[in-house]
Amino acid sequence: MTTNGNSGPAEPLLQIRGLRIEGQSQEIWQEIVKGIDLTLQRGEILGLIGESGAGKSTIGLAALAFARGGCRITGGEVIFDGEDLLKLPERRRRAYRGKRIAYVAQSAAAAFNPAHRLIDQYIETAVTHGVMSEKQARQEAVELYRQLQLPDPETFGQRYPHQVSGGQLQRAMVATAMACKPDLLVFDEPTTALDVTTQIEVLAAIKDTVRKYDTAAIYITHDLAVVAQLADRIMVLRYGELVEEGNTRELLENPRKSYTRKLLAVRGLRKDEERGETSLLTISNISAAYARSAMVLRDVSIRVPEGRTVAVVGESGSGKSTLARVITGLLPPLEGSISLRDQVLPATLSARNKDTLRRVQMIYQLPDTALNPRQRVRDIIGRPLQFYLGLTGRKRRERVKELLEMTELDERYLDRYPAELSGGQKQRVCIARALAAEPDLIICDEVTSALDQLVAEHVLRLLLRLQRELKVSYLFITHDLATVNAIADDVVVMCEGRIVEQGPKTEVFTPPHEDYTQILLDSVPEMDPDWLDRVLEERKTVPAA
Amino acid sequence: MTESTPTKAADPALDGPADTLEPPPARIHGWRAAWRELVKAPLTGKIGLVIVLVYIFTAIFAPVLAPYGETEVVGKQFQQWSSAHPLGTDNLGRDVLTRMIYGARNTVGVTFLTTCLTFVIGAATGLLAAAVGGWTDQMLSRIVDVLMAIPLLIFALLLLTIFGTSIPMLVLIVAVLESTRVFRLTRAVGMNIVVMDYVEVAKLRGEGLGWVMGREVLPNILSPLFAEFGLRFCFIFLLISALSFLGLGLQPPTADWGSMVRENAILITFGDFTPLLPAAAIAVLTIAVNLIVDWFLHKTSGLRDDH
């Protein structure tokens, strides 16, 4: 269905030549996009893929001739429909933005103004550009909402952003971007913040809509499997340079560069499950709720064997993070008990003694907020050593260095502040801090979901190695089934605060499944361009029995 | 077709972990960084800084700079400007320039002391309210509401009348009343920090309240507190001067800009603007401090604006 090929040398819709963009960091301008060439035909979907820092979002915005704060375009051409946007004055560029080129941001929740109704934000662009009247825009909105499979398209626009779910909001944002029927849409990681089961709906909606209106699109993501479903052509970027470019199918089947091959292999990590004999942590019939609200956890029982990993899987809102809060004592349960080895843990944090606290450590999803920005690495890791084990002076210093070495960090990072570290390095510091307490159990709350895929894989490998060496148990909370495959021995599937299915990994992942487990497994994107169409086809032909 | 594009950066780093790259160049610390910041400062910031430095210099070296003693009667009352008395004499025949110079020491010194005390009280209670929450927060916040419900100047006058007008009492009363504002700010910004994961980490570790307040929260709210320090300094300065003007602040014969205006106010009716000079000194310092605060606020908010 691509428009390139043998249809003759039609003029491309967008042509970027030798694009150079500099970014400012600590008052030094550094080149972050180093001479990128890009051609996009009408109706074509181009995937830009790379890790953070690859410059893919910056390139996406440059297609609108826009550089965000702290960046400047220093060279090259952005020729859209025969006109070099970079040579136009800002006033005339604005005539293109929103009208002929539109942008869909990663976080719809941050991009919508919470004070206005969705429909009002929809018609704003169209009316401002004088494309259509307000009345006409309202009518078209309903049609687009229907096209994007939003519930009650007639009245959907009357809601405020906080009244709709994350997936719906992201689709509403696509609708808003489509308001002027632009020739080009730039999607910047539109599904990254969503659950897998929601992601599949948004992907399907985007795919249908873009096809129907024959809109060209640039789709930016770090997830090769996602972009494979949509894009006709893929460009792999790294450090602001092109690694490889090619037709989607060709690139997936026959990657030329080793970096692309690494990206393709990224979900391949798999741990062979082992049975654990002695229980370390036993959670019995826990029910919990936040003050004056509905039950968040209902009758949850989990056993974590010594030196093994139990993965808790579920969508957001399934209560898996609440479970972590109950175990750590931050949220006393209404019913049930938790015991570590044979000792029943007091329900509240304040009733636990230092040694109990030491034995259960936690690693968080966002290393940015889990590390105090005003403390140096040596103090972050050193504090638990001093607090629990009474190490001071040289002993403490030596042990911090050992911990850095265990987590594959260089000694030079000792005096760094967290802001001076990369995402993966920060997460390693968090791991080192947890290990410093010499715990029996580490609760990992989505520890890899904020990281780039390659980095995440390294962190998972590190956790596996540490488990082998230190015999520590993990309770691994995640929504990503590839991560479960990589690290877990046992799996617990949760939905709406209940356990749907639990058992050894291979048992849970081999049919027959519970219905919910099936949906969850189906929703994980595969490195196959036909995956999305196939799954959607299956869902249509086999209605929920 | 893609072979023509060189991809030299793509492969070498692949063997090691992708996230253990070469560390960035070390940051410039200490005096050099401060100096660079100073050179880059906007003109208004520099002006403010120079003015404040002049005031501090005057306050420290008052006995050297002043031609006469602070309370020394050196001539007749209300003398005109002359070479012996550059700004004339006051209602008791004391040298006005001398009293202006000593006034810098007394007024600015007392204000600085009061501001520091204000921040100790306000920041400590504010942090406590933010870190503990619940009933403690409710209690402290309601007490502050009550204190703030009464107009500041009137409340200060009332308390000073009850407890008497000594310098320690003045400092204490003004500090307690002004600390309500600092409490509210500290509590508000502290609340944003308390919900961070690293504070939860500290709590899970079993850290005490003191550590959470002092080591986890406080360092992260220092920049708004510093900006507030500048503003609060101005308000306290004006309040103390106003109290002195009303006769309940610094007591005679101590030289003080507020009371100097009052003592010599009668001269204004004769077209002599000398009594306005202490008022001008107050105004200039207030503006200068605000210039510095603006610069600082601009700098810290600019840092957060980089996404």
Coordinates of C-alpha atoms in Angstrom, one line a residue, chain B residues 3 51 53 89 101 139 149 159 168 170 217 240 244 287 291 301-302:
Chain B
E3 CA 25.9 2.1 2.9
I51 CA 24.4 48.8 46.8
L53 CA 27.8 45.7 49.7
T89 CA 22.2 68.5 62.9
I101 CA 26.0 55.9 59.3
M139 CA -2.5 22.2 64.5
A149 CA -5.7 36.8 60.7
L159 CA 2.5 42.8 71.7
P168 CA 15.5 41.3 72.2
L170 CA 11.4 43.5 69.3
V217 CA 13.7 17.8 52.3
I240 CA 11.0 47.6 62.1
S244 CA 10.6 52.8 65.2
I287 CA 15.1 48.1 46.0
L291 CA 17.1 43.4 42.5
S301 CA 13.5 29.2 37.5
G302 CA 15.6 29.3 34.3

